[in-house]
Tab-separated table of C-alpha atoms (C1' of nucleotides) in Angstrom:
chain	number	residue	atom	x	y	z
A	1	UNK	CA	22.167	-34.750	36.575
A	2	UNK	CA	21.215	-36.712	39.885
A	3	UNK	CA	19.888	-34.198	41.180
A	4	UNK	CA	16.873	-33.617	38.675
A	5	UNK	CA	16.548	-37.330	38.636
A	6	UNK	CA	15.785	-36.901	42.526
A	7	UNK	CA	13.597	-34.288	42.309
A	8	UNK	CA	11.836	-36.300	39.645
A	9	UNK	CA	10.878	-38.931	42.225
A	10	UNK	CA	10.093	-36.336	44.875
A	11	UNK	CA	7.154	-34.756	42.347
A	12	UNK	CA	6.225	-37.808	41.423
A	13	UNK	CA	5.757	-39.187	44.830
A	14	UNK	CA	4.339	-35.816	46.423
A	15	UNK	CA	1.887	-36.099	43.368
A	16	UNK	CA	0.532	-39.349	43.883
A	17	UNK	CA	0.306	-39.451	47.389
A	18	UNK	CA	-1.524	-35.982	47.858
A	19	UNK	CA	-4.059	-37.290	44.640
A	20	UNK	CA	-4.135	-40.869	46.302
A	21	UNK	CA	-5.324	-39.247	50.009
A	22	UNK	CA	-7.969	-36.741	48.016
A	23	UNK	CA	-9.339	-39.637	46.341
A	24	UNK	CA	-9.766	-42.336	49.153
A	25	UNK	CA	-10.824	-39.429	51.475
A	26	UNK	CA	-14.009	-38.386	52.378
A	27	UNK	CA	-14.331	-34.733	50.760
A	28	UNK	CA	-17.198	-32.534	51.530
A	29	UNK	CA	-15.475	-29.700	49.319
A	30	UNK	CA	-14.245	-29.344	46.020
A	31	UNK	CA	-10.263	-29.933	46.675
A	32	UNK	CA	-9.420	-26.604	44.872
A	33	UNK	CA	-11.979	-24.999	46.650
A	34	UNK	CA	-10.250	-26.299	49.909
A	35	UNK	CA	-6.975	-24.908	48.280
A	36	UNK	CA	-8.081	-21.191	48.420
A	37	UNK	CA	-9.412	-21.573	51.573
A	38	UNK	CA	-6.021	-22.733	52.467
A	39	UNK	CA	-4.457	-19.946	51.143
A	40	UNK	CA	-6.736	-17.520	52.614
A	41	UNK	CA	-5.850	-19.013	55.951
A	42	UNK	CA	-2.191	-18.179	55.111
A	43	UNK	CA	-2.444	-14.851	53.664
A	44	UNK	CA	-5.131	-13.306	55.206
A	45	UNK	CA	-7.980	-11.364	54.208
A	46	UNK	CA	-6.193	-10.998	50.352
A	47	UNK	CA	-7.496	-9.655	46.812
A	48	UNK	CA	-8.826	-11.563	44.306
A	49	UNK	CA	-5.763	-10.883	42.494
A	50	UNK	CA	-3.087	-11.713	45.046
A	51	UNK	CA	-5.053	-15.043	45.589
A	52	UNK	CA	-4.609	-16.128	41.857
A	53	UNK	CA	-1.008	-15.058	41.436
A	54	UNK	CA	-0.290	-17.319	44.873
A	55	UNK	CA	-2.279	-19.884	43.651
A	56	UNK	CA	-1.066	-19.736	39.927
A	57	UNK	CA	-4.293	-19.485	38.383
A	58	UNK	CA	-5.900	-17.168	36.204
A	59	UNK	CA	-8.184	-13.755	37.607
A	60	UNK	CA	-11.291	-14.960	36.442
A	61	UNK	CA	-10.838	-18.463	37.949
A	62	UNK	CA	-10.008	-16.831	41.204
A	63	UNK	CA	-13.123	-14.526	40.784
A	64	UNK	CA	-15.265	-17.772	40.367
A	65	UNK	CA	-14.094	-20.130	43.442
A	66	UNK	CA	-14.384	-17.097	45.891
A	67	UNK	CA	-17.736	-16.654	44.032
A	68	UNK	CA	-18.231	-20.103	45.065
A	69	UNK	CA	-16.948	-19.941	47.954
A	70	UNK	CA	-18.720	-16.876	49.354
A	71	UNK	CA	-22.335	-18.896	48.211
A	72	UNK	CA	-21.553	-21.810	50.518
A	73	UNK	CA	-20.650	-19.326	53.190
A	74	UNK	CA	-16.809	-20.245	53.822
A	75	UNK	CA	-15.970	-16.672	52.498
A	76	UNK	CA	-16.322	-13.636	53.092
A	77	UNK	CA	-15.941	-10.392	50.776
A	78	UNK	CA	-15.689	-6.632	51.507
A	79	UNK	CA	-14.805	-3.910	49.419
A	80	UNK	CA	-11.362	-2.456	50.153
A	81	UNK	CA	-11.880	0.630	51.654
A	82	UNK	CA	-8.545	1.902	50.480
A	83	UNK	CA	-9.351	0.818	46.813
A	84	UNK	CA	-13.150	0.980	45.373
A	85	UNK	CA	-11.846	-1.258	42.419
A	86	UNK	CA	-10.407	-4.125	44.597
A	87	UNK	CA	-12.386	-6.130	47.140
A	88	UNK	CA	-10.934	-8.431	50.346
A	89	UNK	CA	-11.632	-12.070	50.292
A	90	UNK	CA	-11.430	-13.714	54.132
A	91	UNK	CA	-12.328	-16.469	55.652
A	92	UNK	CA	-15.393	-17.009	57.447
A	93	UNK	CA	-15.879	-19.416	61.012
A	94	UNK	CA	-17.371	-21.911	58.603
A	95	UNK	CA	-14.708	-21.633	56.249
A	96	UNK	CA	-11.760	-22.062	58.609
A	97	UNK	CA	-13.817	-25.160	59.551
A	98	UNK	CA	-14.310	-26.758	56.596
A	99	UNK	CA	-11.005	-26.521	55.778
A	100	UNK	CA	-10.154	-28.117	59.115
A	101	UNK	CA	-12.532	-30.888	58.345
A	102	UNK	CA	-10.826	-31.454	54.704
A	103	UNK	CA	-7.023	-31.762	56.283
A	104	UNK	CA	-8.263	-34.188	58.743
A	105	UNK	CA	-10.247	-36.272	56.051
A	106	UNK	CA	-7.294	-36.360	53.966
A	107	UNK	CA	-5.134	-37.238	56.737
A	108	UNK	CA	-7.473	-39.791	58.026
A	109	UNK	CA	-7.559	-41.531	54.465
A	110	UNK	CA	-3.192	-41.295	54.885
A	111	UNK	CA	-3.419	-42.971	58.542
A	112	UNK	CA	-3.887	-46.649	57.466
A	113	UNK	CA	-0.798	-45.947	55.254
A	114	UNK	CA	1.499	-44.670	57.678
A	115	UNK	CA	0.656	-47.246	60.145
A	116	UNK	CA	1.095	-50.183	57.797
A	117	UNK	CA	4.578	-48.544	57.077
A	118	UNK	CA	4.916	-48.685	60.686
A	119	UNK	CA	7.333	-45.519	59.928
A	120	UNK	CA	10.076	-44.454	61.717
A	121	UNK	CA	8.694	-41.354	63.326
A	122	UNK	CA	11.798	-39.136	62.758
A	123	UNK	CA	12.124	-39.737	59.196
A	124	UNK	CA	9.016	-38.679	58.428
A	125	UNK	CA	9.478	-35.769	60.194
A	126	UNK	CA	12.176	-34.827	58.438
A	127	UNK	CA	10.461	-35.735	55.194
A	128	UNK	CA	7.344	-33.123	56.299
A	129	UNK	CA	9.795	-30.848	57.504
A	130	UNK	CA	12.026	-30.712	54.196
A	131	UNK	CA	8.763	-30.302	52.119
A	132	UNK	CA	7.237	-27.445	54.228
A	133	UNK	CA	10.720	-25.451	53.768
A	134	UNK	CA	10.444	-26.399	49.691
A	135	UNK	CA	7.264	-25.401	49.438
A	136	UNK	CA	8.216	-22.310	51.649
A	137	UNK	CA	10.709	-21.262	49.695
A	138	UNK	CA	8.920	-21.610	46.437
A	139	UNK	CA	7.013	-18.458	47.660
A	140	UNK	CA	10.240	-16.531	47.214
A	141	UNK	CA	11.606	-18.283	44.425
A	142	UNK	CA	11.852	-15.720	40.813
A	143	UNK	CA	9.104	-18.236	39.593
A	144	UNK	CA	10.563	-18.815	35.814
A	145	UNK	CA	7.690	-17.839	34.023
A	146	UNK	CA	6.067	-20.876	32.460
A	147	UNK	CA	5.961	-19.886	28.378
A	148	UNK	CA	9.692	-20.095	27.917
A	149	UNK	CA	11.463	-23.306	27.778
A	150	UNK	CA	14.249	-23.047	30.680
A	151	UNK	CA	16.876	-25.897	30.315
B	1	UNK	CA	-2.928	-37.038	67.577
B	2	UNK	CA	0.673	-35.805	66.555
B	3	UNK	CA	0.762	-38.036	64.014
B	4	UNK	CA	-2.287	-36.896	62.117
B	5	UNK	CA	-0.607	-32.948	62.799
B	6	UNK	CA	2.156	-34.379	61.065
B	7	UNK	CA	0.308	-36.210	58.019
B	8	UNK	CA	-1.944	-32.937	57.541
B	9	UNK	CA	1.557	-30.716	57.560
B	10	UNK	CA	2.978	-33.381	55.196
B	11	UNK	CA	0.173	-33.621	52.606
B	12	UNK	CA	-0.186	-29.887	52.868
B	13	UNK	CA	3.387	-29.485	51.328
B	14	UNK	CA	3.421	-32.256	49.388
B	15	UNK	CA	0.281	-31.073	47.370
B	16	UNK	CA	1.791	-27.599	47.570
B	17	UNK	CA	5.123	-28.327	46.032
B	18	UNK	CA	3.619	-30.877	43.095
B	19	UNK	CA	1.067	-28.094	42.473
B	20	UNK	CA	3.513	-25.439	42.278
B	21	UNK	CA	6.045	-27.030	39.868
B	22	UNK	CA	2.930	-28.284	37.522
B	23	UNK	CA	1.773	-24.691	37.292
B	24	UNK	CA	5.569	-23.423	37.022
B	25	UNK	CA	6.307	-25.676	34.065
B	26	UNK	CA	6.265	-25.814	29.967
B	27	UNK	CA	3.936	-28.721	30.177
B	28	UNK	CA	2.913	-29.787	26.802
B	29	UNK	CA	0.343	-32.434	28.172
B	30	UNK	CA	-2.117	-32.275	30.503
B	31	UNK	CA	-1.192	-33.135	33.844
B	32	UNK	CA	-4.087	-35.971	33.754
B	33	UNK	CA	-3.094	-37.748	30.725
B	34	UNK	CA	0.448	-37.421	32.180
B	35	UNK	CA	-0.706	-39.518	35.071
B	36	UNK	CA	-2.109	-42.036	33.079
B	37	UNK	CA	0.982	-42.726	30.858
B	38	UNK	CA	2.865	-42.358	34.360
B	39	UNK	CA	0.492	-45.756	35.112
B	40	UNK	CA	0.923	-47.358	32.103
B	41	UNK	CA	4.607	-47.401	32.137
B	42	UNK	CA	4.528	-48.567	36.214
B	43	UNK	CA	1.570	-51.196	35.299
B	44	UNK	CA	2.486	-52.002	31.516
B	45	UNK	CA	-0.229	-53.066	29.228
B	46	UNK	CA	-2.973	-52.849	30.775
B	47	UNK	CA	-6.774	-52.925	30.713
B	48	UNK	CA	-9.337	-49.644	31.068
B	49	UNK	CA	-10.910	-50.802	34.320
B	50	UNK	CA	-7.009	-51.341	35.765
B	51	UNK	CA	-6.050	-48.157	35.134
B	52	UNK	CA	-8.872	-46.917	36.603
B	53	UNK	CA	-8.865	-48.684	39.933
B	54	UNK	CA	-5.238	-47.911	40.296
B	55	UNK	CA	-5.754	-43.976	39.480
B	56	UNK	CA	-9.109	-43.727	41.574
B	57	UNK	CA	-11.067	-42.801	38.629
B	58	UNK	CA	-14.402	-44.121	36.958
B	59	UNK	CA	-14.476	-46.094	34.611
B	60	UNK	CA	-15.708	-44.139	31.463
B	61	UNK	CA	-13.392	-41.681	32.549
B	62	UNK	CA	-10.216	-43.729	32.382
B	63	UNK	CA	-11.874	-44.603	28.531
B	64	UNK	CA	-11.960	-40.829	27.617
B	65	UNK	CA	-8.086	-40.428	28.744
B	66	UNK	CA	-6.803	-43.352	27.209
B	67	UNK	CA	-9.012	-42.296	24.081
B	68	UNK	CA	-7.455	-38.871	24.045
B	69	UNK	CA	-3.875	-40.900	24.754
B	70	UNK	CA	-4.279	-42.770	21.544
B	71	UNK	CA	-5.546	-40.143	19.690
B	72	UNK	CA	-2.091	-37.913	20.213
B	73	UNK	CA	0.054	-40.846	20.209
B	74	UNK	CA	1.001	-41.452	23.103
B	75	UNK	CA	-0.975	-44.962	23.914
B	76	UNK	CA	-2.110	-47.563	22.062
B	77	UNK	CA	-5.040	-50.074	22.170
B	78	UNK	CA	-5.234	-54.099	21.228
B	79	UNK	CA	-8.382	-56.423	22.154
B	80	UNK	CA	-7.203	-58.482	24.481
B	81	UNK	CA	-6.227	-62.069	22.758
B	82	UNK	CA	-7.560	-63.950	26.081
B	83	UNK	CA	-11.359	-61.598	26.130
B	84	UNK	CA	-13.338	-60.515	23.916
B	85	UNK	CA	-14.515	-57.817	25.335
B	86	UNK	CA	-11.107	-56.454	26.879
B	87	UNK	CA	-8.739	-54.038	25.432
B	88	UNK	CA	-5.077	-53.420	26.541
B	89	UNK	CA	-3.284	-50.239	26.551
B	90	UNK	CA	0.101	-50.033	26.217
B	91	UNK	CA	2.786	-46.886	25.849
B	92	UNK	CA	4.122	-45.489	22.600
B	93	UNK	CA	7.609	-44.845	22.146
B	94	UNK	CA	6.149	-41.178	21.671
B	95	UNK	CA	3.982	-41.339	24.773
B	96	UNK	CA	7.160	-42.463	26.669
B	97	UNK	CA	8.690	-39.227	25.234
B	98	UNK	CA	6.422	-37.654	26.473
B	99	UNK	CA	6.058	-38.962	29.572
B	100	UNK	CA	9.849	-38.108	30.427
B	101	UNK	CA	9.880	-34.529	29.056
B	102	UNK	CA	6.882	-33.663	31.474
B	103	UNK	CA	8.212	-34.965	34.763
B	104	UNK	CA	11.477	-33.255	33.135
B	105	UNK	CA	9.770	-29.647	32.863
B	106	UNK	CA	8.130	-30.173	36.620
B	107	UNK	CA	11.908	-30.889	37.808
B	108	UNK	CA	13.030	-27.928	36.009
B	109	UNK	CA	10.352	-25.965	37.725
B	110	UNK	CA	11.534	-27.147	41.023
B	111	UNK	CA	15.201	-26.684	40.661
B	112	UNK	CA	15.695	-23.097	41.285
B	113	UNK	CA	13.834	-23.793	44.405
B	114	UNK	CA	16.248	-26.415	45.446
B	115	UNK	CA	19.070	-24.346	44.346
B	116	UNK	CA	17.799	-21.373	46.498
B	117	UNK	CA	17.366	-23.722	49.503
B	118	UNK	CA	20.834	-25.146	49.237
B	119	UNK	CA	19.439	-28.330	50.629
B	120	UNK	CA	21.098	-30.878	52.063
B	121	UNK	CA	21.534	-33.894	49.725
B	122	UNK	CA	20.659	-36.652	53.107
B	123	UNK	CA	17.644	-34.952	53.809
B	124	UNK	CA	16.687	-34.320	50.112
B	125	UNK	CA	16.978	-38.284	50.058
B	126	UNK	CA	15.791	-39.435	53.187
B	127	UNK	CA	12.464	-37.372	51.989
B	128	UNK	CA	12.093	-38.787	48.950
B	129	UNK	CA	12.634	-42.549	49.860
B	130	UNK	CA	10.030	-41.614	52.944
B	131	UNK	CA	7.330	-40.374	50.187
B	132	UNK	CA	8.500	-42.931	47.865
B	133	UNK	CA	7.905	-45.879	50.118
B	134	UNK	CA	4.626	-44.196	51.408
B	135	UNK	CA	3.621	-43.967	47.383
B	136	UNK	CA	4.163	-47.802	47.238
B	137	UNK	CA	2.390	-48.929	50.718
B	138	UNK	CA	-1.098	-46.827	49.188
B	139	UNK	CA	-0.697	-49.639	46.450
B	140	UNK	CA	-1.198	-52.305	49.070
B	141	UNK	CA	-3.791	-50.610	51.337
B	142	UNK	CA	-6.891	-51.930	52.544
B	143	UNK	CA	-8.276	-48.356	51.004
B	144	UNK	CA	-10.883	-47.609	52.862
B	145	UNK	CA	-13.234	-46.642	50.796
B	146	UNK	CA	-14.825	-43.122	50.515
B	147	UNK	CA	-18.266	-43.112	51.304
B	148	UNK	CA	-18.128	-43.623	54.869
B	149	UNK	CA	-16.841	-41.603	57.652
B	150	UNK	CA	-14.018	-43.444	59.368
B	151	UNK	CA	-12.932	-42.817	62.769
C	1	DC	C1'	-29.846	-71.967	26.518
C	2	DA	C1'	-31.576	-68.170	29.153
C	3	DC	C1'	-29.432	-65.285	33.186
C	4	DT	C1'	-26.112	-62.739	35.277
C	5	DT	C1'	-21.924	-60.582	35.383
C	6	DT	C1'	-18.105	-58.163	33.358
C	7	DA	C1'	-15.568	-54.808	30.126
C	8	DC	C1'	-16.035	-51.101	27.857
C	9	DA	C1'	-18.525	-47.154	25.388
C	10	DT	C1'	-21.921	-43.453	25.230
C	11	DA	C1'	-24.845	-39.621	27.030
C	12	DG	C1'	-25.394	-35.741	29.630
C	13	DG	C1'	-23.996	-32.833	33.445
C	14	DT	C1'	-20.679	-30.095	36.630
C	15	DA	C1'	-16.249	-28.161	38.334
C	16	DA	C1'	-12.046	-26.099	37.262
C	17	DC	C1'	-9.454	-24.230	34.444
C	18	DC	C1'	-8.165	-21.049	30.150
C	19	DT	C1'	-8.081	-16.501	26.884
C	20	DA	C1'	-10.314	-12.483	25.411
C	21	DT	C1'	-12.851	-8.742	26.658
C	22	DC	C1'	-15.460	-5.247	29.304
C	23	DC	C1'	-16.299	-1.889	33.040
C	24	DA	C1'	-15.173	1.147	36.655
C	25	DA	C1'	-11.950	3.163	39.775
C	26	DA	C1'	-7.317	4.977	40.274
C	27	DT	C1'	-3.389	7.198	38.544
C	28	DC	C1'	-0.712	10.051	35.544
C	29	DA	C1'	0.150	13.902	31.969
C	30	DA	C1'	-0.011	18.199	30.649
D	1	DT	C1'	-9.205	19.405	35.548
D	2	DT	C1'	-9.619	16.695	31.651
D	3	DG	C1'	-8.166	12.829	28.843
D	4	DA	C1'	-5.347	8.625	28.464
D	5	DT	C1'	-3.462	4.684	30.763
D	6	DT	C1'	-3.270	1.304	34.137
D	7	DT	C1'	-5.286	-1.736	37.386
D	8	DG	C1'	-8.932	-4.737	39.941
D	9	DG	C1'	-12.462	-7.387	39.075
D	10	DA	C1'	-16.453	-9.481	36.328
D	11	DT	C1'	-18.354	-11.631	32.188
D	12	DA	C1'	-18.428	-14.577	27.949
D	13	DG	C1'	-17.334	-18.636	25.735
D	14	DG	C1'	-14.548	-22.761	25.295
D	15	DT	C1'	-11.827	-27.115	26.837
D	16	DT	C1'	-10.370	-30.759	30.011
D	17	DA	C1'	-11.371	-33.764	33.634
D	18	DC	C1'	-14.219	-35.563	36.240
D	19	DC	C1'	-19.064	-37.738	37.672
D	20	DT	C1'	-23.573	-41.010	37.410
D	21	DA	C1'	-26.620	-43.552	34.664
D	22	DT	C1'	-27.138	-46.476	31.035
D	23	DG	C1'	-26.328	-49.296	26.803
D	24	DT	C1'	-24.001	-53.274	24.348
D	25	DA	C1'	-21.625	-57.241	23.671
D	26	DA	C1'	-18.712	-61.006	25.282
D	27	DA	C1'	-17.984	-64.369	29.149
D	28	DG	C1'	-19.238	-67.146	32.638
D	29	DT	C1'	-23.094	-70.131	35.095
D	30	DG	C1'	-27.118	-72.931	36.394
DNA sequence: CACTTTACATAGGTAACCTATCCAAATCAA
DNA sequence: TTGATTTGGATAGGTTACCTATGTAAAGTG
């Protein structure tokens, strides 16, 4: 099908370009570190538990980065005062700026790029624009559970 | 800058959406070593410290992959006829395989999400050839390298 | 022929993940 | 209200994927 060998390409390019702007940028954070402060900037002050199902990852690997994350000071955590069990992860001032600081790092790595590929300005911004509604939608999408093979 | 806005917002989705379909799909391989054979079928044979400079890795850790690579299968290792101290790594039919059945299951992942989107082929193109040709112009950059702040 | 460089391997450490399990708070049954 | 179940999070222990520092042997170089 054409269509699966397109979306092959897209992955593949989406992959390497995101790994080849984390690697040739400067990071001062851990890049999945950056990604749940990325998320908390998106969702909100959120559970441990909400974090990892967004971020497809298991509890206890949540529980660590915000553990993490809360030691360097980019998070913040209070106990839900609805729920004694559950606590609310949020970001902190620092946090919202150290994410801040990533994006640009990683975009600054990307400039070079896009200006030797002297780009025509509106197809990229379709190109950002159809990736931001994939990636939007894939927060609605049934999500297949991974564990079954699904032709 | 806009154009920085717009590289942020497109790395942003782009590491979104390969994220999301890695974690959404029957992988059998790690996605690292899936890289790697993703190099050595772009670069063909090819020595350790190649792969490594290409993928943005050290050295000894392009030697552990391609050491795990061999030991499944999936690559295999000659001295180089022309040095000594050289070794090239090539693909196995079976690491080919396998190669194509991951970047199937991430497609698989992904194609509810397209489906749900109803997307519109163009676009679905033009952003592909956009990421594809940005892809191929990191292969020819200057790189920067990471170590100092620029601009 | 020593001297340096180059290609790779090894050693030892950390981050980022996993499953399995535990604890405490919340909920539900009767 | 008590006892059983479910749910939110933490802990334990292991693997993969990375790193820097260093070792070894082959290749180039004066």
């Amino acid at each position: 099908m054409h269509t699966d060998d397109l979306a092959i390409e897209l992955l593949r390019s989406a992959a390497g370009l995101s790994r080849w702007a984390s690697r040739h940028a400067d990071l001062e954070i851990p890049w999945a570190q950056a990604r749940v402060l990325s998320l908390l900037e998106e969702l909100g002050p959120a559970r441990i538990t909400a974090l990892a199902e967004v971020d497809a990852t298991s509890q206890p690997t949540m529980t660590t980065q915000v553990q993490r994350l809360e030691a360097t000071g980019w998070a913040h955590r209070t106990p839900d005062p609805a729920d004694g069990r559950a606590t609310l992860v949020s970001l902190t001032a620092a946090g919202h700026e150290a994410l801040a600081t990533a994006r640009r790092a990683r975009a600054a790595a990307l400039r070079p790029v896009l200006e030797q590929l002297d780009a025509d300005p509106e197809r990229l911004r379709t190109a950002t624009a159809v990736l931001t509604e994939l990636l939007e939608a894939t927060r609605t999408t049934p999500a297949r559970e991974p564990g079954r093979a699904g032709s």
